[in-house]
Coordinates of C-alpha atoms and ligand atoms in Angstrom, one line a residue:
M16 CA 2.6 -8.9 -21.8
I17 CA 0.2 -5.8 -21.1
L18 CA 2.1 -3.4 -18.7
H19 CA 3.3 -6.3 -16.4
P20 CA 4.2 -9.9 -16.6
T21 CA 0.9 -11.1 -14.9
Y22 CA -1.3 -10.1 -17.9
D23 CA -1.0 -11.6 -21.4
I24 CA -3.5 -12.4 -24.2
N25 CA -4.1 -16.1 -25.3
D26 CA -5.2 -17.9 -28.5
Q27 CA -8.6 -17.1 -27.9
G28 CA -8.1 -13.6 -27.6
H29 CA -8.8 -13.5 -24.0
L30 CA -6.9 -11.5 -21.5
T31 CA -4.8 -14.0 -19.3
I32 CA -4.0 -13.5 -15.5
G33 CA -1.0 -15.3 -13.9
G34 CA -1.5 -17.6 -17.2
L35 CA -5.0 -18.5 -16.8
D36 CA -7.9 -17.4 -19.1
S37 CA -9.8 -14.6 -17.6
V38 CA -13.1 -15.5 -19.2
L39 CA -12.8 -18.8 -17.8
L40 CA -11.8 -17.4 -14.4
A41 CA -15.1 -15.0 -14.5
G42 CA -17.3 -18.0 -15.2
E43 CA -15.6 -20.2 -12.6
F44 CA -15.5 -17.8 -9.6
G45 CA -18.2 -15.0 -10.5
T46 CA -17.8 -11.2 -11.1
P47 CA -16.8 -8.7 -9.6
A48 CA -13.9 -10.5 -8.4
Y49 CA -10.3 -9.7 -7.6
F50 CA -7.5 -11.9 -8.8
L51 CA -4.1 -11.9 -7.4
D52 CA -1.0 -13.6 -9.0
T53 CA 0.8 -14.5 -5.8
D54 CA 3.9 -15.8 -7.7
A55 CA 4.4 -12.0 -8.9
V56 CA 3.7 -10.9 -5.2
R57 CA 6.6 -13.1 -4.2
N58 CA 8.7 -12.1 -7.0
M59 CA 8.5 -8.4 -5.6
C60 CA 8.9 -9.5 -1.9
R61 CA 12.4 -11.2 -3.1
L62 CA 13.4 -8.2 -5.1
Y63 CA 12.9 -5.9 -2.1
K64 CA 14.6 -8.6 0.3
R65 CA 17.7 -8.8 -2.1
C66 CA 18.0 -5.3 -2.9
F67 CA 17.7 -4.0 0.6
A68 CA 20.3 -6.4 1.9
K69 CA 22.5 -5.7 -1.0
Y70 CA 22.3 -1.9 -1.1
F71 CA 20.8 -0.8 2.4
G72 CA 22.9 -3.1 4.4
E73 CA 22.6 -7.0 5.2
N74 CA 20.3 -6.4 8.3
S75 CA 17.7 -4.2 6.4
I76 CA 14.5 -6.1 5.7
P77 CA 11.2 -4.4 3.7
V78 CA 8.3 -3.9 5.8
Y79 CA 5.2 -4.7 3.8
A80 CA 2.6 -2.0 4.3
G81 CA -0.6 -3.9 4.8
K82 CA -2.9 -1.1 4.0
A83 CA -2.3 -1.6 0.4
L84 CA -3.8 -5.2 0.6
C85 CA -4.4 -7.2 3.8
Y86 CA -6.1 -10.8 4.4
K87 CA -4.9 -13.6 6.6
G88 CA -3.6 -15.5 3.3
L89 CA -1.5 -12.6 2.3
Y90 CA 0.1 -12.3 5.9
S91 CA 1.0 -16.0 5.8
L92 CA 2.5 -15.1 2.2
I93 CA 4.5 -12.2 3.6
A94 CA 5.6 -14.2 6.6
E95 CA 6.9 -17.3 4.4
E96 CA 8.9 -14.3 2.2
G97 CA 10.5 -13.3 5.6
L98 CA 9.3 -9.8 5.3
C99 CA 8.3 -7.4 8.3
A100 CA 4.6 -5.9 8.3
D101 CA 3.4 -2.5 9.0
C102 CA -0.1 -2.2 10.5
V103 CA -2.1 0.4 10.8
S104 CA -5.2 -0.3 13.2
S105 CA -5.9 -3.0 15.4
G106 CA -8.0 -4.6 12.8
E107 CA -4.9 -5.1 10.7
L108 CA -3.0 -6.3 13.7
Y109 CA -5.7 -8.8 14.5
T110 CA -5.4 -10.2 10.8
A111 CA -2.0 -10.3 10.8
N112 CA -2.2 -12.3 14.3
A113 CA -4.7 -14.7 13.3
A114 CA -2.6 -15.5 10.2
G115 CA 0.3 -16.7 12.7
F116 CA 2.3 -13.6 11.5
P117 CA 5.3 -13.0 13.8
M118 CA 4.2 -10.0 15.9
D119 CA 7.5 -9.0 16.9
K120 CA 8.3 -8.3 13.2
V121 CA 5.1 -5.8 13.1
F122 CA 5.5 -1.9 13.0
F123 CA 2.5 -0.4 14.4
H124 CA 1.3 3.0 13.1
G125 CA -1.3 5.4 13.0
N126 CA -1.7 9.0 14.0
N127 CA -4.5 8.5 16.6
K128 CA -4.0 5.0 18.2
T129 CA -6.6 4.9 21.0
D130 CA -5.5 3.6 24.5
S131 CA -7.3 0.4 23.3
D132 CA -5.3 0.0 20.4
L133 CA -2.2 0.8 22.5
R134 CA -3.1 -1.9 24.9
Y135 CA -4.2 -4.5 22.3
A136 CA -0.7 -3.9 20.4
L137 CA 1.4 -4.6 23.9
E138 CA -0.9 -7.8 24.3
V139 CA -0.2 -9.5 21.0
G140 CA 3.7 -8.3 21.3
V141 CA 4.1 -6.0 18.5
G142 CA 7.8 -5.3 17.7
H143 CA 7.8 -1.7 17.3
I144 CA 5.3 0.9 17.9
V145 CA 5.8 4.0 15.9
V146 CA 4.7 6.7 18.2
D147 CA 2.9 9.6 16.0
G148 CA 3.3 12.4 18.8
I149 CA 3.9 13.6 22.5
D150 CA 0.3 12.9 23.5
E151 CA 0.5 9.3 22.3
L152 CA 3.8 9.1 23.9
L153 CA 2.8 9.5 27.3
A154 CA -0.4 7.7 27.1
L155 CA 1.8 4.7 25.7
D156 CA 4.4 5.1 28.6
G157 CA 1.5 4.8 31.1
I158 CA -0.2 2.1 29.7
A159 CA 3.2 0.2 29.2
G160 CA 3.9 0.8 33.1
E161 CA 0.5 -0.6 34.1
M162 CA 1.0 -3.7 32.0
G163 CA 4.5 -4.3 33.2
K164 CA 5.7 -3.8 29.7
N165 CA 8.5 -2.0 28.2
P166 CA 7.8 -1.7 24.3
T167 CA 10.3 -0.7 21.8
I168 CA 9.3 2.6 19.9
L169 CA 10.1 4.6 16.7
L170 CA 9.1 8.1 16.6
R171 CA 7.3 9.6 13.4
I172 CA 9.1 12.5 12.5
T173 CA 7.8 15.0 9.5
P174 CA 10.8 15.9 7.5
G175 CA 8.9 18.6 5.7
I176 CA 9.0 17.6 1.9
D177 CA 6.6 17.8 -0.9
P178 CA 7.1 14.6 -3.1
H179 CA 5.1 15.9 -6.0
T180 CA 2.1 13.3 -5.9
H181 CA -1.5 13.4 -5.2
Q182 CA -2.1 16.1 -2.3
K183 CA -4.5 13.5 -0.6
I184 CA -1.7 11.1 -0.3
V185 CA 1.0 13.2 0.8
T186 CA 2.0 12.5 4.2
G187 CA 5.6 14.2 4.9
N188 CA 4.4 17.8 4.8
V189 CA 4.9 20.1 7.8
D190 CA 1.3 20.9 7.9
S191 CA 0.1 17.1 8.5
K192 CA -1.9 15.2 10.9
F193 CA 1.1 12.6 11.0
G194 CA 4.2 13.0 13.0
M195 CA 6.2 15.8 14.6
A196 CA 8.1 18.5 12.3
I197 CA 11.6 19.2 12.3
L198 CA 11.3 22.5 11.1
T199 CA 9.0 23.6 13.8
G200 CA 11.7 22.3 16.6
Q201 CA 8.8 19.9 17.9
A202 CA 10.6 16.8 16.9
F203 CA 13.5 17.7 19.0
E204 CA 10.9 18.1 22.0
F205 CA 9.8 14.7 21.0
V206 CA 12.7 12.9 21.1
K207 CA 13.5 14.5 24.5
A208 CA 10.3 13.4 26.1
A209 CA 10.9 9.9 24.7
L210 CA 14.3 9.5 26.3
E211 CA 12.3 10.7 29.5
C212 CA 10.1 7.9 29.5
N213 CA 10.5 5.4 31.8
N214 CA 8.9 2.3 30.2
L215 CA 9.8 2.8 26.8
T216 CA 12.8 2.0 24.5
L217 CA 13.6 4.3 21.6
D218 CA 14.9 2.4 18.7
G219 CA 15.0 5.0 16.1
F220 CA 12.9 7.3 13.7
H221 CA 10.5 6.9 11.1
C222 CA 9.0 9.2 8.4
H223 CA 7.0 8.8 5.3
V224 CA 7.0 11.2 2.2
G225 CA 4.2 10.1 0.2
S226 CA 2.9 7.5 -2.3
Q227 CA 3.1 6.7 -6.0
I228 CA 6.7 8.1 -6.4
F229 CA 8.5 7.3 -9.6
D230 CA 12.0 8.9 -8.8
I231 CA 14.2 8.9 -6.0
D232 CA 14.6 12.7 -5.2
P233 CA 11.8 12.6 -2.7
F234 CA 13.5 9.8 -0.7
T235 CA 17.1 11.2 -1.2
E236 CA 15.6 14.5 0.2
A237 CA 14.1 12.8 3.1
C238 CA 17.1 10.6 3.9
D239 CA 19.3 13.8 4.1
I240 CA 16.9 15.8 6.5
M241 CA 16.5 12.7 8.5
L242 CA 20.1 11.6 8.9
A243 CA 21.1 15.4 9.6
F244 CA 18.3 15.0 12.3
V245 CA 20.0 12.0 13.5
A246 CA 23.3 13.7 13.8
K247 CA 21.7 16.7 15.4
V248 CA 19.8 14.6 17.9
K249 CA 23.2 12.6 18.9
G250 CA 25.0 16.2 19.6
L251 CA 22.1 17.4 21.6
Y252 CA 21.0 14.4 23.8
G253 CA 23.8 11.8 22.9
Y254 CA 21.3 9.5 21.4
E255 CA 22.3 7.7 18.3
A256 CA 19.2 6.0 16.2
K257 CA 19.5 2.7 15.7
I258 CA 16.8 2.5 13.2
L259 CA 15.9 5.0 10.4
N260 CA 12.4 3.6 8.5
I261 CA 11.6 6.1 5.7
G262 CA 8.3 4.6 4.8
G263 CA 6.7 3.4 1.5
G264 CA 5.9 5.1 -1.6
F265 CA 7.5 3.5 -4.8
G266 CA 5.1 4.0 -7.7
V267 CA 3.8 1.5 -10.2
R268 CA 2.9 1.6 -13.9
Y269 CA -0.9 1.8 -13.9
T270 CA -1.1 2.8 -17.7
E271 CA 1.2 3.0 -20.7
D272 CA 1.7 6.9 -19.8
D273 CA 2.9 5.9 -16.4
P274 CA 7.2 5.5 -16.4
Q275 CA 8.6 2.0 -16.2
I276 CA 10.4 1.6 -12.9
D277 CA 13.6 -0.1 -12.1
Y278 CA 13.2 -0.8 -8.3
E279 CA 16.5 -2.3 -8.3
A280 CA 18.5 0.8 -9.8
N281 CA 16.4 3.2 -7.8
I282 CA 17.3 1.2 -4.2
R283 CA 21.0 1.2 -5.5
A284 CA 20.9 4.8 -6.1
L285 CA 19.2 5.5 -2.8
G286 CA 21.6 3.2 -0.7
E287 CA 24.6 5.1 -2.5
E288 CA 23.4 8.4 -1.4
I289 CA 22.8 7.2 2.2
D290 CA 26.3 6.0 2.5
K291 CA 27.6 9.5 1.7
M292 CA 25.2 11.4 3.8
C293 CA 26.4 8.9 6.9
A294 CA 29.7 9.7 6.2
E295 CA 29.3 13.5 5.7
Y296 CA 27.1 13.5 9.2
K297 CA 29.7 11.5 10.8
I298 CA 27.1 8.7 12.1
D299 CA 27.1 5.2 11.9
K300 CA 24.6 4.1 9.2
P301 CA 21.2 3.2 11.1
M302 CA 19.4 0.0 10.1
L303 CA 17.7 1.3 7.0
L304 CA 13.9 0.1 6.5
M305 CA 11.6 1.1 3.8
E306 CA 7.7 0.0 3.7
P307 CA 6.5 -0.7 0.2
G308 CA 2.8 -1.5 -0.2
R309 CA 1.6 -0.7 -3.4
S310 CA 4.8 -1.8 -5.6
I311 CA 4.4 -5.4 -3.7
V312 CA 0.8 -6.0 -4.8
A313 CA -0.7 -3.7 -7.1
A314 CA 0.6 -4.9 -10.5
A315 CA -0.3 -8.7 -9.5
G316 CA -4.0 -7.9 -9.3
A317 CA -6.7 -7.6 -11.6
T318 CA -10.6 -7.2 -11.5
L319 CA -12.9 -8.9 -13.5
Y320 CA -16.4 -7.7 -14.2
T321 CA -19.2 -8.5 -16.5
C322 CA -20.5 -5.9 -18.7
G323 CA -24.0 -5.0 -18.7
T324 CA -25.7 -1.9 -20.2
V325 CA -23.8 -0.2 -23.2
K326 CA -25.4 2.9 -24.0
S327 CA -24.7 6.1 -26.0
V328 CA -25.7 9.5 -25.2
T329 CA -26.3 11.0 -28.7
G330 CA -23.8 13.7 -29.0
F331 CA -22.2 13.1 -25.6
R332 CA -20.3 9.9 -25.0
N333 CA -20.8 6.1 -24.5
Y334 CA -21.2 4.4 -21.3
V335 CA -20.0 1.0 -20.5
S336 CA -21.6 -0.3 -17.2
V337 CA -20.1 -3.0 -15.2
D338 CA -21.3 -5.2 -12.3
G339 CA -18.9 -3.2 -9.8
G340 CA -17.7 0.1 -9.3
M341 CA -16.9 2.5 -6.6
P342 CA -17.5 -0.1 -3.9
D343 CA -14.6 -2.5 -5.3
N344 CA -12.5 0.5 -6.5
P345 CA -13.0 3.8 -5.2
R346 CA -9.8 5.1 -6.4
Y347 CA -11.2 7.0 -9.4
T348 CA -14.0 8.6 -7.8
L349 CA -11.5 9.9 -4.8
Y350 CA -8.4 10.6 -6.8
Q351 CA -9.2 10.3 -10.5
S352 CA -6.5 7.6 -10.6
K353 CA -5.8 6.3 -14.1
Y354 CA -6.5 2.5 -15.0
T355 CA -5.9 0.4 -17.8
I356 CA -9.3 -1.1 -18.6
L357 CA -10.0 -3.4 -21.6
N358 CA -12.4 -5.8 -23.0
A359 CA -10.8 -9.0 -21.7
T360 CA -13.5 -11.2 -23.9
R361 CA -12.0 -9.3 -26.9
A362 CA -8.3 -8.3 -25.7
N363 CA -7.0 -8.8 -29.3
A364 CA -9.6 -6.7 -31.1
P365 CA -8.7 -3.2 -31.9
A366 CA -9.4 -0.7 -28.9
D367 CA -11.5 1.8 -31.2
F368 CA -14.6 1.9 -29.0
P369 CA -14.3 5.3 -26.7
C370 CA -16.1 5.2 -23.5
T371 CA -16.7 6.0 -19.8
V372 CA -16.8 2.7 -17.9
S373 CA -19.4 3.3 -15.1
G374 CA -20.1 1.5 -11.9
R375 CA -23.5 0.2 -10.9
C376 CA -24.0 2.5 -7.8
C377 CA -26.8 5.0 -7.6
E378 CA -24.4 7.9 -7.7
S379 CA -23.4 9.7 -11.1
G380 CA -19.7 9.7 -9.7
D381 CA -19.5 6.0 -9.6
L382 CA -17.1 5.8 -12.6
L383 CA -14.0 3.7 -13.2
A384 CA -12.5 5.4 -16.2
E385 CA -13.3 8.3 -18.5
G386 CA -11.8 9.1 -21.9
I387 CA -10.5 5.7 -22.7
S388 CA -11.3 3.2 -25.4
M389 CA -11.7 -0.6 -25.5
A390 CA -12.9 -3.1 -27.9
T391 CA -16.5 -2.9 -28.8
P392 CA -18.2 -4.2 -25.6
K393 CA -21.4 -6.2 -25.6
R394 CA -23.6 -7.3 -22.6
G395 CA -22.0 -10.3 -21.0
D396 CA -18.4 -9.4 -22.1
I397 CA -15.8 -9.5 -19.5
I398 CA -14.3 -6.3 -18.6
A399 CA -11.0 -6.3 -16.8
T400 CA -9.4 -3.4 -14.7
L401 CA -5.6 -4.1 -14.4
V402 CA -3.2 -3.2 -11.6
T403 CA -5.7 -3.4 -8.9
G404 CA -3.8 -5.5 -6.4
A405 CA -3.1 -2.1 -4.2
Y406 CA -5.8 -0.1 -2.4
N407 CA -8.8 -1.8 -4.1
Y408 CA -9.9 -4.6 -1.9
S409 CA -8.5 -2.7 1.1
M410 CA -10.7 0.6 0.4
A411 CA -13.6 -1.6 -0.6
S412 CA -17.0 -0.6 0.9
N413 CA -20.6 -2.0 0.8
Y414 CA -22.2 1.2 -0.4
N415 CA -25.5 0.6 -1.7
R416 CA -25.4 -2.7 0.3
I417 CA -23.3 -4.3 -2.3
P418 CA -21.4 -7.4 -1.1
R419 CA -17.6 -7.1 -1.3
A420 CA -16.0 -8.9 -4.2
P421 CA -13.8 -12.0 -3.0
I422 CA -10.0 -12.6 -4.0
I423 CA -8.8 -15.3 -5.9
E424 CA -5.2 -16.2 -5.7
I425 CA -3.6 -17.5 -8.5
S426 CA -0.2 -19.4 -8.3
G427 CA 1.7 -22.0 -10.8
G428 CA -1.5 -21.6 -13.1
V429 CA -4.0 -22.9 -10.2
A430 CA -6.6 -20.7 -9.0
K431 CA -8.3 -20.7 -5.2
V432 CA -10.3 -18.4 -3.3
A433 CA -8.6 -16.7 -0.8
V434 CA -11.2 -14.4 0.9
R435 CA -14.8 -15.5 0.0
R436 CA -17.5 -13.4 -1.8
E437 CA -19.6 -11.5 0.9
T438 CA -23.2 -12.6 0.8
F439 CA -26.2 -10.4 1.2
A440 CA -26.8 -12.2 4.7
D441 CA -23.0 -11.1 5.4
V442 CA -23.8 -7.5 4.8
A443 CA -27.1 -7.3 6.8
S444 CA -25.7 -9.8 9.6
L445 CA -24.8 -6.7 11.8
D446 CA -28.4 -5.3 11.9
I447 CA -30.0 -5.7 15.2
Ligands
LLP517 N1 4.2 3.6 5.4 C1 3.6 4.6 5.8 C2 3.5 5.0 7.0 C3 2.2 4.9 4.7 O1 1.7 5.8 5.4 C4 2.1 4.5 3.6 C5 1.0 4.8 2.8 C6 3.0 3.2 3.3 C7 3.9 3.0 4.1 C8 2.9 2.6 2.0 O2 2.9 3.4 0.9 P1 2.9 2.6 -0.6 O3 4.4 2.1 -0.9 O4 1.8 1.8 -0.7 O5 2.8 3.8 -1.5 N2 -5.4 5.1 -0.8 C9 -4.1 5.5 -1.2 C10 -2.7 5.3 -0.7 C11 -2.5 6.2 0.7 C12 -1.2 5.6 0.9 C13 -1.0 6.0 2.7 N3 0.1 5.6 3.0 C14 -4.3 5.4 -2.7 O6 -5.1 4.4 -3.0 O7 -3.4 5.9 -3.6

């Protein structure tokens, strides 16, 4: 096993993904390609489902955050596993609906839902709209009235804490484009306004503190602030929240330097803290929801590339160029995210070739990793990036008119195409 149970090395010295030989997979499906071990995804869904019911309360269901990875087949899997879903755009709603996902189990997010997003959400029967601010609240109330609907809403509240993760993926700060802050008092005005709306039913509150978080402290802090808020709102307006959704964010091990995370131990500890807080604030425990995205899919994914040019810049460094890059994985370029990248063809050989892994785009910053080592690669070798199940395909682009890579699902030792490879014709298909 390398990092996670999805990856191993076989007798040929090749990396395996979900038990299948990566060199054979690359030959059959081409490169670059994303591979997803759906058995591993299901295991994570089941782990969250079991732990939430046990430690948060029987009615607590994990809400899968589709921004991490979104395509029809995955929504079908999430529906089969009985999870709810968090969608952040009409495009994600459309995909969920097209997959036959039960739309009453969807939470619709976004800091700037347009009127047409709101109408679409009501048309497809979204279960909960997570309203981001007063402006949106009033717009939704009006649209719901026109359409003769009475949607159920949560209010996005900003607890004002810093989860010590990458600044660009922090979302719970006071100075944020998301939600209404407790510290400024605006969250209270928000609740008052929601209770005065004629066409909306307020079900509770939502917050999200950040992503790639390894310990429960930011979550405990957020729960403390949010439960105190629930209690204060009860005192002020006599309104008691039925739902508290504390967002996503549990971390994932990308490299050996990242800590191992025991999700069950974390959820148990958080559940215990929440019970104590509810007793302290003298409120009934709301239905507690969390929205894991990354931790459900990341460790189940891997991307395979074919090695092209290998060159040494004398006195500087070695570059290993692969046939993908920032179009399929922009996370190093955007956040300097670290990945485990290896020579999948020679996975048993010592990783003694120091290198920078570069993509194929016409841009110097198109890198996948710097300062890593792998077994000396040759043109034609298969290079793998592990733990790419989250925020890779969902953030992919067509930069340089490069067609997007396919997603190949692996389950029970069988691989099948779940999202086909884009063609050049696909890429040019919208040009008039
Ligand atoms: N719920 C809400 C309201 C969120 O904003 C997010 C992530 C999640 C759930 C899921 O969080 P997760 O469990 O996946 O950490 N593109 C960035 C990540 C941005 C995350 C934004 N919100 C990346 O590649 O790291």
